[in-house]
Amino acid sequence: MKTIIVCVSESHGNTMKVAKAMAEVLDAPVVSPEEFDAGKAGEYDLIGLGSGIYKGKHHKSILELAEKLPEPDEEQDKSVFIFSTAGKGDINQHRHLNLIISKKGYRNAGEFICKGWDTAGLFKYIGGINKGLPNRAMIEQARDFAKTLRA
Ligand SMILES: Cc1cc2nc3c(=O)[nH]c(=O)nc-3n(C[C@H](O)[C@H](O)[C@H](O)COP(=O)(O)O)c2cc1C
């Protein structure tokens, strides 16, 4: 199953830790949205899209990339999985990206969220919240999640 993971991890590299663990399991490259040619999405069976969560949504460049993905041909079974790290481990924050993907006609293969070190706003004055996250156990959960995606 040809897989690619597109990840933005600009705050603390939290989401990149998750992306790399999944990439190992799925034997997939991890690229930035700039490195991914949306027009070539049809070459992949499975596309992972992930970033930190900002104001309740994925990073703007991930949302923009999702908007650019071509609609899959009817006979193709194209799947996307969605992941993130966030201050709050609330999966509802995937809603926006999920909507774009489903409108395009991609199947949602699964979603993963875990808490990540968060220094947004006033949190920075106390060194942030969730310091040290994602931790080893969470990275293991990311691996286990990725195993469920292997056909
Ligand atoms: C400007 C800003 C806004 C954020 N907004 C949210 C938010 O709405 N919900 C949330 O759960 N976390 C929020 N966070 C926390 C980040 O999602 C969290 O730190 C994430 O792990 C960052 O991932 P990264 O290091 O891969 O970029 C915000 C962080 C920043 C800097």
mmCIF file with all atom_site columns, C-alpha atoms and ligand atoms in Angstrom:
data_model
loop_
_atom_site.group_PDB
_atom_site.id
_atom_site.type_symbol
_atom_site.label_atom_id
_atom_site.label_alt_id
_atom_site.label_comp_id
_atom_site.label_asym_id
_atom_site.label_entity_id
_atom_site.label_seq_id
_atom_site.pdbx_PDB_ins_code
_atom_site.Cartn_x
_atom_site.Cartn_y
_atom_site.Cartn_z
_atom_site.occupancy
_atom_site.B_iso_or_equiv
_atom_site.pdbx_formal_charge
_atom_site.auth_seq_id
_atom_site.auth_comp_id
_atom_site.auth_asym_id
_atom_site.auth_atom_id
_atom_site.pdbx_PDB_model_num
ATOM   1   C CA  . MET A 1 1   ? 0.000   0.000  0.000  1.00 0.00 ? 1   MET A CA  1
ATOM   2   C CA  . LYS A 1 2   ? 1.704   3.185  -1.177 1.00 0.00 ? 2   LYS A CA  1
ATOM   3   C CA  . THR A 1 3   ? 1.534   5.694  1.642  1.00 0.00 ? 3   THR A CA  1
ATOM   4   C CA  . ILE A 1 4   ? 2.773   9.224  2.271  1.00 0.00 ? 4   ILE A CA  1
ATOM   5   C CA  . ILE A 1 5   ? 2.548   11.371 5.378  1.00 0.00 ? 5   ILE A CA  1
ATOM   6   C CA  . VAL A 1 6   ? 2.296   15.142 5.143  1.00 0.00 ? 6   VAL A CA  1
ATOM   7   C CA  . CYS A 1 7   ? 3.109   16.886 8.401  1.00 0.00 ? 7   CYS A CA  1
ATOM   8   C CA  . VAL A 1 8   ? 3.598   20.406 9.753  1.00 0.00 ? 8   VAL A CA  1
ATOM   9   C CA  . SER A 1 9   ? 5.107   20.640 13.208 1.00 0.00 ? 9   SER A CA  1
ATOM   10  C CA  . GLU A 1 10  ? 6.155   24.222 13.713 1.00 0.00 ? 10  GLU A CA  1
ATOM   11  C CA  . SER A 1 11  ? 5.700   24.871 17.443 1.00 0.00 ? 11  SER A CA  1
ATOM   12  C CA  . HIS A 1 12  ? 7.847   22.294 19.216 1.00 0.00 ? 12  HIS A CA  1
ATOM   13  C CA  . GLY A 1 13  ? 8.208   19.373 16.815 1.00 0.00 ? 13  GLY A CA  1
ATOM   14  C CA  . ASN A 1 14  ? 5.528   17.504 18.807 1.00 0.00 ? 14  ASN A CA  1
ATOM   15  C CA  . THR A 1 15  ? 3.558   16.277 15.805 1.00 0.00 ? 15  THR A CA  1
ATOM   16  C CA  . MET A 1 16  ? 6.701   15.337 13.894 1.00 0.00 ? 16  MET A CA  1
ATOM   17  C CA  . LYS A 1 17  ? 7.527   12.796 16.644 1.00 0.00 ? 17  LYS A CA  1
ATOM   18  C CA  . VAL A 1 18  ? 4.162   11.165 16.041 1.00 0.00 ? 18  VAL A CA  1
ATOM   19  C CA  . ALA A 1 19  ? 4.544   11.370 12.250 1.00 0.00 ? 19  ALA A CA  1
ATOM   20  C CA  . LYS A 1 20  ? 7.953   9.673  12.329 1.00 0.00 ? 20  LYS A CA  1
ATOM   21  C CA  . ALA A 1 21  ? 6.704   6.815  14.492 1.00 0.00 ? 21  ALA A CA  1
ATOM   22  C CA  . MET A 1 22  ? 3.788   6.227  12.101 1.00 0.00 ? 22  MET A CA  1
ATOM   23  C CA  . ALA A 1 23  ? 6.103   6.537  9.102  1.00 0.00 ? 23  ALA A CA  1
ATOM   24  C CA  . GLU A 1 24  ? 8.318   3.736  10.403 1.00 0.00 ? 24  GLU A CA  1
ATOM   25  C CA  . VAL A 1 25  ? 5.363   1.395  10.789 1.00 0.00 ? 25  VAL A CA  1
ATOM   26  C CA  . LEU A 1 26  ? 3.874   2.311  7.405  1.00 0.00 ? 26  LEU A CA  1
ATOM   27  C CA  . ASP A 1 27  ? 7.212   2.478  5.594  1.00 0.00 ? 27  ASP A CA  1
ATOM   28  C CA  . ALA A 1 28  ? 6.234   5.909  4.302  1.00 0.00 ? 28  ALA A CA  1
ATOM   29  C CA  . PRO A 1 29  ? 8.055   9.182  3.772  1.00 0.00 ? 29  PRO A CA  1
ATOM   30  C CA  . VAL A 1 30  ? 7.156   12.257 5.834  1.00 0.00 ? 30  VAL A CA  1
ATOM   31  C CA  . VAL A 1 31  ? 7.028   15.454 3.776  1.00 0.00 ? 31  VAL A CA  1
ATOM   32  C CA  . SER A 1 32  ? 5.909   19.052 4.258  1.00 0.00 ? 32  SER A CA  1
ATOM   33  C CA  . PRO A 1 33  ? 2.881   20.429 2.350  1.00 0.00 ? 33  PRO A CA  1
ATOM   34  C CA  . GLU A 1 34  ? 5.330   22.381 0.149  1.00 0.00 ? 34  GLU A CA  1
ATOM   35  C CA  . GLU A 1 35  ? 7.099   19.153 -0.807 1.00 0.00 ? 35  GLU A CA  1
ATOM   36  C CA  . PHE A 1 36  ? 3.875   17.354 -1.678 1.00 0.00 ? 36  PHE A CA  1
ATOM   37  C CA  . ASP A 1 37  ? 2.436   17.793 -5.150 1.00 0.00 ? 37  ASP A CA  1
ATOM   38  C CA  . ALA A 1 38  ? -1.321  17.553 -4.593 1.00 0.00 ? 38  ALA A CA  1
ATOM   39  C CA  . GLY A 1 39  ? -1.782  16.720 -8.270 1.00 0.00 ? 39  GLY A CA  1
ATOM   40  C CA  . LYS A 1 40  ? 0.084   13.460 -7.668 1.00 0.00 ? 40  LYS A CA  1
ATOM   41  C CA  . ALA A 1 41  ? -2.144  12.373 -4.787 1.00 0.00 ? 41  ALA A CA  1
ATOM   42  C CA  . GLY A 1 42  ? -3.612  9.701  -7.074 1.00 0.00 ? 42  GLY A CA  1
ATOM   43  C CA  . GLU A 1 43  ? -0.295  7.818  -6.892 1.00 0.00 ? 43  GLU A CA  1
ATOM   44  C CA  . TYR A 1 44  ? -0.940  6.994  -3.227 1.00 0.00 ? 44  TYR A CA  1
ATOM   45  C CA  . ASP A 1 45  ? -3.377  4.537  -1.673 1.00 0.00 ? 45  ASP A CA  1
ATOM   46  C CA  . LEU A 1 46  ? -3.192  6.221  1.704  1.00 0.00 ? 46  LEU A CA  1
ATOM   47  C CA  . ILE A 1 47  ? -2.313  9.806  2.669  1.00 0.00 ? 47  ILE A CA  1
ATOM   48  C CA  . GLY A 1 48  ? -1.692  10.915 6.249  1.00 0.00 ? 48  GLY A CA  1
ATOM   49  C CA  . LEU A 1 49  ? -2.317  14.562 7.104  1.00 0.00 ? 49  LEU A CA  1
ATOM   50  C CA  . GLY A 1 50  ? -1.193  15.948 10.447 1.00 0.00 ? 50  GLY A CA  1
ATOM   51  C CA  . SER A 1 51  ? -0.074  19.010 12.399 1.00 0.00 ? 51  SER A CA  1
ATOM   52  C CA  . GLY A 1 52  ? -0.439  20.773 15.708 1.00 0.00 ? 52  GLY A CA  1
ATOM   53  C CA  . ILE A 1 53  ? -3.860  22.279 16.363 1.00 0.00 ? 53  ILE A CA  1
ATOM   54  C CA  . TYR A 1 54  ? -4.176  26.050 16.145 1.00 0.00 ? 54  TYR A CA  1
ATOM   55  C CA  . LYS A 1 55  ? -7.353  27.795 17.247 1.00 0.00 ? 55  LYS A CA  1
ATOM   56  C CA  . GLY A 1 56  ? -9.300  24.585 16.954 1.00 0.00 ? 56  GLY A CA  1
ATOM   57  C CA  . LYS A 1 57  ? -8.029  23.544 13.509 1.00 0.00 ? 57  LYS A CA  1
ATOM   58  C CA  . HIS A 1 58  ? -5.085  21.925 11.771 1.00 0.00 ? 58  HIS A CA  1
ATOM   59  C CA  . HIS A 1 59  ? -2.297  24.168 10.513 1.00 0.00 ? 59  HIS A CA  1
ATOM   60  C CA  . LYS A 1 60  ? -3.402  26.422 7.645  1.00 0.00 ? 60  LYS A CA  1
ATOM   61  C CA  . SER A 1 61  ? -0.992  24.806 5.179  1.00 0.00 ? 61  SER A CA  1
ATOM   62  C CA  . ILE A 1 62  ? -2.472  21.345 5.860  1.00 0.00 ? 62  ILE A CA  1
ATOM   63  C CA  . LEU A 1 63  ? -6.001  22.686 5.348  1.00 0.00 ? 63  LEU A CA  1
ATOM   64  C CA  . GLU A 1 64  ? -4.925  24.399 2.126  1.00 0.00 ? 64  GLU A CA  1
ATOM   65  C CA  . LEU A 1 65  ? -3.301  21.226 0.881  1.00 0.00 ? 65  LEU A CA  1
ATOM   66  C CA  . ALA A 1 66  ? -6.444  19.232 1.647  1.00 0.00 ? 66  ALA A CA  1
ATOM   67  C CA  . GLU A 1 67  ? -8.460  21.731 -0.401 1.00 0.00 ? 67  GLU A CA  1
ATOM   68  C CA  . LYS A 1 68  ? -6.090  21.165 -3.335 1.00 0.00 ? 68  LYS A CA  1
ATOM   69  C CA  . LEU A 1 69  ? -6.335  17.359 -3.335 1.00 0.00 ? 69  LEU A CA  1
ATOM   70  C CA  . PRO A 1 70  ? -8.007  16.083 -6.494 1.00 0.00 ? 70  PRO A CA  1
ATOM   71  C CA  . GLU A 1 71  ? -11.256 14.190 -6.094 1.00 0.00 ? 71  GLU A CA  1
ATOM   72  C CA  . PRO A 1 72  ? -10.481 10.469 -6.417 1.00 0.00 ? 72  PRO A CA  1
ATOM   73  C CA  . ASP A 1 73  ? -11.888 8.547  -9.404 1.00 0.00 ? 73  ASP A CA  1
ATOM   74  C CA  . GLU A 1 74  ? -14.979 6.552  -8.528 1.00 0.00 ? 74  GLU A CA  1
ATOM   75  C CA  . GLU A 1 75  ? -13.265 3.198  -8.939 1.00 0.00 ? 75  GLU A CA  1
ATOM   76  C CA  . GLN A 1 76  ? -10.365 4.238  -6.700 1.00 0.00 ? 76  GLN A CA  1
ATOM   77  C CA  . ASP A 1 77  ? -10.495 3.567  -2.964 1.00 0.00 ? 77  ASP A CA  1
ATOM   78  C CA  . LYS A 1 78  ? -8.475  6.507  -1.703 1.00 0.00 ? 78  LYS A CA  1
ATOM   79  C CA  . SER A 1 79  ? -8.065  6.963  1.993  1.00 0.00 ? 79  SER A CA  1
ATOM   80  C CA  . VAL A 1 80  ? -6.782  9.690  4.252  1.00 0.00 ? 80  VAL A CA  1
ATOM   81  C CA  . PHE A 1 81  ? -5.857  9.413  7.901  1.00 0.00 ? 81  PHE A CA  1
ATOM   82  C CA  . ILE A 1 82  ? -5.738  12.431 10.143 1.00 0.00 ? 82  ILE A CA  1
ATOM   83  C CA  . PHE A 1 83  ? -3.511  13.042 13.141 1.00 0.00 ? 83  PHE A CA  1
ATOM   84  C CA  . SER A 1 84  ? -2.484  15.848 15.433 1.00 0.00 ? 84  SER A CA  1
ATOM   85  C CA  . THR A 1 85  ? -0.987  16.873 18.721 1.00 0.00 ? 85  THR A CA  1
ATOM   86  C CA  . ALA A 1 86  ? -2.733  19.560 20.732 1.00 0.00 ? 86  ALA A CA  1
ATOM   87  C CA  . GLY A 1 87  ? -3.051  21.229 24.098 1.00 0.00 ? 87  GLY A CA  1
ATOM   88  C CA  . LYS A 1 88  ? -6.381  19.483 24.559 1.00 0.00 ? 88  LYS A CA  1
ATOM   89  C CA  . GLY A 1 89  ? -6.713  15.910 23.370 1.00 0.00 ? 89  GLY A CA  1
ATOM   90  C CA  . ASP A 1 90  ? -10.112 16.711 21.873 1.00 0.00 ? 90  ASP A CA  1
ATOM   91  C CA  . ILE A 1 91  ? -10.598 14.936 18.544 1.00 0.00 ? 91  ILE A CA  1
ATOM   92  C CA  . ASN A 1 92  ? -13.399 17.357 17.598 1.00 0.00 ? 92  ASN A CA  1
ATOM   93  C CA  . GLN A 1 93  ? -10.581 19.675 16.607 1.00 0.00 ? 93  GLN A CA  1
ATOM   94  C CA  . HIS A 1 94  ? -10.146 17.454 13.526 1.00 0.00 ? 94  HIS A CA  1
ATOM   95  C CA  . ARG A 1 95  ? -13.625 18.461 12.367 1.00 0.00 ? 95  ARG A CA  1
ATOM   96  C CA  . HIS A 1 96  ? -12.540 21.098 9.873  1.00 0.00 ? 96  HIS A CA  1
ATOM   97  C CA  . LEU A 1 97  ? -9.993  18.906 8.070  1.00 0.00 ? 97  LEU A CA  1
ATOM   98  C CA  . ASN A 1 98  ? -12.366 15.968 8.216  1.00 0.00 ? 98  ASN A CA  1
ATOM   99  C CA  . LEU A 1 99  ? -15.055 17.955 6.456  1.00 0.00 ? 99  LEU A CA  1
ATOM   100 C CA  . ILE A 1 100 ? -12.739 18.995 3.608  1.00 0.00 ? 100 ILE A CA  1
ATOM   101 C CA  . ILE A 1 101 ? -11.568 15.427 3.103  1.00 0.00 ? 101 ILE A CA  1
ATOM   102 C CA  . SER A 1 102 ? -15.019 13.869 3.170  1.00 0.00 ? 102 SER A CA  1
ATOM   103 C CA  . LYS A 1 103 ? -16.445 16.465 0.770  1.00 0.00 ? 103 LYS A CA  1
ATOM   104 C CA  . LYS A 1 104 ? -13.695 15.499 -1.670 1.00 0.00 ? 104 LYS A CA  1
ATOM   105 C CA  . GLY A 1 105 ? -14.774 11.876 -1.516 1.00 0.00 ? 105 GLY A CA  1
ATOM   106 C CA  . TYR A 1 106 ? -11.860 10.406 0.414  1.00 0.00 ? 106 TYR A CA  1
ATOM   107 C CA  . ARG A 1 107 ? -12.466 7.636  2.920  1.00 0.00 ? 107 ARG A CA  1
ATOM   108 C CA  . ASN A 1 108 ? -11.390 8.458  6.470  1.00 0.00 ? 108 ASN A CA  1
ATOM   109 C CA  . ALA A 1 109 ? -9.097  5.557  7.400  1.00 0.00 ? 109 ALA A CA  1
ATOM   110 C CA  . GLY A 1 110 ? -8.740  6.678  11.013 1.00 0.00 ? 110 GLY A CA  1
ATOM   111 C CA  . GLU A 1 111 ? -7.746  9.490  13.335 1.00 0.00 ? 111 GLU A CA  1
ATOM   112 C CA  . PHE A 1 112 ? -5.173  9.922  16.065 1.00 0.00 ? 112 PHE A CA  1
ATOM   113 C CA  . ILE A 1 113 ? -4.726  12.781 18.500 1.00 0.00 ? 113 ILE A CA  1
ATOM   114 C CA  . CYS A 1 114 ? -2.536  13.093 21.553 1.00 0.00 ? 114 CYS A CA  1
ATOM   115 C CA  . LYS A 1 115 ? -1.526  15.893 23.865 1.00 0.00 ? 115 LYS A CA  1
ATOM   116 C CA  . GLY A 1 116 ? 1.585   17.898 23.093 1.00 0.00 ? 116 GLY A CA  1
ATOM   117 C CA  . TRP A 1 117 ? 3.643   20.518 24.920 1.00 0.00 ? 117 TRP A CA  1
ATOM   118 C CA  . ASP A 1 118 ? 1.670   23.730 24.528 1.00 0.00 ? 118 ASP A CA  1
ATOM   119 C CA  . THR A 1 119 ? 3.093   27.197 25.131 1.00 0.00 ? 119 THR A CA  1
ATOM   120 C CA  . ALA A 1 120 ? 0.271   29.168 23.522 1.00 0.00 ? 120 ALA A CA  1
ATOM   121 C CA  . GLY A 1 121 ? -0.761  32.506 24.988 1.00 0.00 ? 121 GLY A CA  1
ATOM   122 C CA  . LEU A 1 122 ? -0.448  32.831 28.742 1.00 0.00 ? 122 LEU A CA  1
ATOM   123 C CA  . PHE A 1 123 ? 0.768   29.234 29.091 1.00 0.00 ? 123 PHE A CA  1
ATOM   124 C CA  . LYS A 1 124 ? 4.225   30.421 28.035 1.00 0.00 ? 124 LYS A CA  1
ATOM   125 C CA  . TYR A 1 125 ? 4.653   32.247 31.350 1.00 0.00 ? 125 TYR A CA  1
ATOM   126 C CA  . ILE A 1 126 ? 4.445   28.981 33.234 1.00 0.00 ? 126 ILE A CA  1
ATOM   127 C CA  . GLY A 1 127 ? 6.643   27.034 30.801 1.00 0.00 ? 127 GLY A CA  1
ATOM   128 C CA  . GLY A 1 128 ? 3.621   25.725 28.960 1.00 0.00 ? 128 GLY A CA  1
ATOM   129 C CA  . ILE A 1 129 ? 1.337   22.792 29.710 1.00 0.00 ? 129 ILE A CA  1
ATOM   130 C CA  . ASN A 1 130 ? 1.824   19.111 28.843 1.00 0.00 ? 130 ASN A CA  1
ATOM   131 C CA  . LYS A 1 131 ? 5.586   19.487 29.131 1.00 0.00 ? 131 LYS A CA  1
ATOM   132 C CA  . GLY A 1 132 ? 7.349   16.342 27.906 1.00 0.00 ? 132 GLY A CA  1
ATOM   133 C CA  . LEU A 1 133 ? 4.386   15.260 25.762 1.00 0.00 ? 133 LEU A CA  1
ATOM   134 C CA  . PRO A 1 134 ? 4.037   13.348 23.568 1.00 0.00 ? 134 PRO A CA  1
ATOM   135 C CA  . ASN A 1 135 ? 5.894   10.860 25.752 1.00 0.00 ? 135 ASN A CA  1
ATOM   136 C CA  . ARG A 1 136 ? 7.093   7.375  24.962 1.00 0.00 ? 136 ARG A CA  1
ATOM   137 C CA  . ALA A 1 137 ? 3.750   5.743  25.743 1.00 0.00 ? 137 ALA A CA  1
ATOM   138 C CA  . MET A 1 138 ? 1.955   8.128  23.387 1.00 0.00 ? 138 MET A CA  1
ATOM   139 C CA  . ILE A 1 139 ? 4.454   7.442  20.621 1.00 0.00 ? 139 ILE A CA  1
ATOM   140 C CA  . GLU A 1 140 ? 3.775   3.748  21.163 1.00 0.00 ? 140 GLU A CA  1
ATOM   141 C CA  . GLN A 1 141 ? 0.034   4.461  20.809 1.00 0.00 ? 141 GLN A CA  1
ATOM   142 C CA  . ALA A 1 142 ? 0.799   6.273  17.543 1.00 0.00 ? 142 ALA A CA  1
ATOM   143 C CA  . ARG A 1 143 ? 2.644   3.165  16.337 1.00 0.00 ? 143 ARG A CA  1
ATOM   144 C CA  . ASP A 1 144 ? -0.274  0.936  17.324 1.00 0.00 ? 144 ASP A CA  1
ATOM   145 C CA  . PHE A 1 145 ? -2.651  3.238  15.480 1.00 0.00 ? 145 PHE A CA  1
ATOM   146 C CA  . ALA A 1 146 ? -0.471  3.065  12.353 1.00 0.00 ? 146 ALA A CA  1
ATOM   147 C CA  . LYS A 1 147 ? -0.526  -0.747 12.520 1.00 0.00 ? 147 LYS A CA  1
ATOM   148 C CA  . THR A 1 148 ? -4.319  -0.653 12.204 1.00 0.00 ? 148 THR A CA  1
ATOM   149 C CA  . LEU A 1 149 ? -3.905  1.220  8.893  1.00 0.00 ? 149 LEU A CA  1
ATOM   150 C CA  . ARG A 1 150 ? -1.762  -1.435 7.246  1.00 0.00 ? 150 ARG A CA  1
ATOM   151 C CA  . ALA A 1 151 ? -3.838  -3.395 4.773  1.00 0.00 ? 151 ALA A CA  1
HETATM 152 C C1  . LIG B 2 .   ? -1.008  29.944 18.526 1.00 0.00 ? 1   LIG B C1  1
HETATM 153 C C2  . LIG B 2 .   ? -1.360  28.597 19.082 1.00 0.00 ? 1   LIG B C2  1
HETATM 154 C C3  . LIG B 2 .   ? -2.695  28.215 19.112 1.00 0.00 ? 1   LIG B C3  1
HETATM 155 C C4  . LIG B 2 .   ? -3.065  26.944 19.631 1.00 0.00 ? 1   LIG B C4  1
HETATM 156 N N1  . LIG B 2 .   ? -4.386  26.586 19.635 1.00 0.00 ? 1   LIG B N1  1
HETATM 157 C C5  . LIG B 2 .   ? -4.746  25.367 20.160 1.00 0.00 ? 1   LIG B C5  1
HETATM 158 C C6  . LIG B 2 .   ? -6.117  24.968 20.178 1.00 0.00 ? 1   LIG B C6  1
HETATM 159 O O1  . LIG B 2 .   ? -7.023  25.646 19.701 1.00 0.00 ? 1   LIG B O1  1
HETATM 160 N N2  . LIG B 2 .   ? -6.414  23.773 20.729 1.00 0.00 ? 1   LIG B N2  1
HETATM 161 C C7  . LIG B 2 .   ? -5.464  22.955 21.272 1.00 0.00 ? 1   LIG B C7  1
HETATM 162 O O2  . LIG B 2 .   ? -5.805  21.878 21.775 1.00 0.00 ? 1   LIG B O2  1
HETATM 163 N N3  . LIG B 2 .   ? -4.143  23.295 21.242 1.00 0.00 ? 1   LIG B N3  1
HETATM 164 C C8  . LIG B 2 .   ? -3.762  24.470 20.698 1.00 0.00 ? 1   LIG B C8  1
HETATM 165 N N4  . LIG B 2 .   ? -2.434  24.831 20.649 1.00 0.00 ? 1   LIG B N4  1
HETATM 166 C C9  . LIG B 2 .   ? -1.411  23.879 21.145 1.00 0.00 ? 1   LIG B C9  1
HETATM 167 C C10 . LIG B 2 .   ? -0.730  23.122 20.012 1.00 0.00 ? 1   LIG B C10 1
HETATM 168 O O3  . LIG B 2 .   ? -1.681  22.449 19.206 1.00 0.00 ? 1   LIG B O3  1
HETATM 169 C C11 . LIG B 2 .   ? 0.246   22.081 20.598 1.00 0.00 ? 1   LIG B C11 1
HETATM 170 O O4  . LIG B 2 .   ? 1.283   22.734 21.290 1.00 0.00 ? 1   LIG B O4  1
HETATM 171 C C12 . LIG B 2 .   ? 0.816   21.153 19.525 1.00 0.00 ? 1   LIG B C12 1
HETATM 172 O O5  . LIG B 2 .   ? 1.380   20.023 20.161 1.00 0.00 ? 1   LIG B O5  1
HETATM 173 C C13 . LIG B 2 .   ? 1.869   21.820 18.658 1.00 0.00 ? 1   LIG B C13 1
HETATM 174 O O6  . LIG B 2 .   ? 2.361   20.881 17.750 1.00 0.00 ? 1   LIG B O6  1
HETATM 175 P P1  . LIG B 2 .   ? 3.739   21.061 16.965 1.00 0.00 ? 1   LIG B P1  1
HETATM 176 O O7  . LIG B 2 .   ? 4.846   21.173 17.975 1.00 0.00 ? 1   LIG B O7  1
HETATM 177 O O8  . LIG B 2 .   ? 3.844   19.832 16.130 1.00 0.00 ? 1   LIG B O8  1
HETATM 178 O O9  . LIG B 2 .   ? 3.575   22.290 16.121 1.00 0.00 ? 1   LIG B O9  1
HETATM 179 C C14 . LIG B 2 .   ? -2.059  26.065 20.137 1.00 0.00 ? 1   LIG B C14 1
HETATM 180 C C15 . LIG B 2 .   ? -0.705  26.474 20.091 1.00 0.00 ? 1   LIG B C15 1
HETATM 181 C C16 . LIG B 2 .   ? -0.355  27.710 19.570 1.00 0.00 ? 1   LIG B C16 1
HETATM 182 C C17 . LIG B 2 .   ? 1.100   28.121 19.540 1.00 0.00 ? 1   LIG B C17 1
#
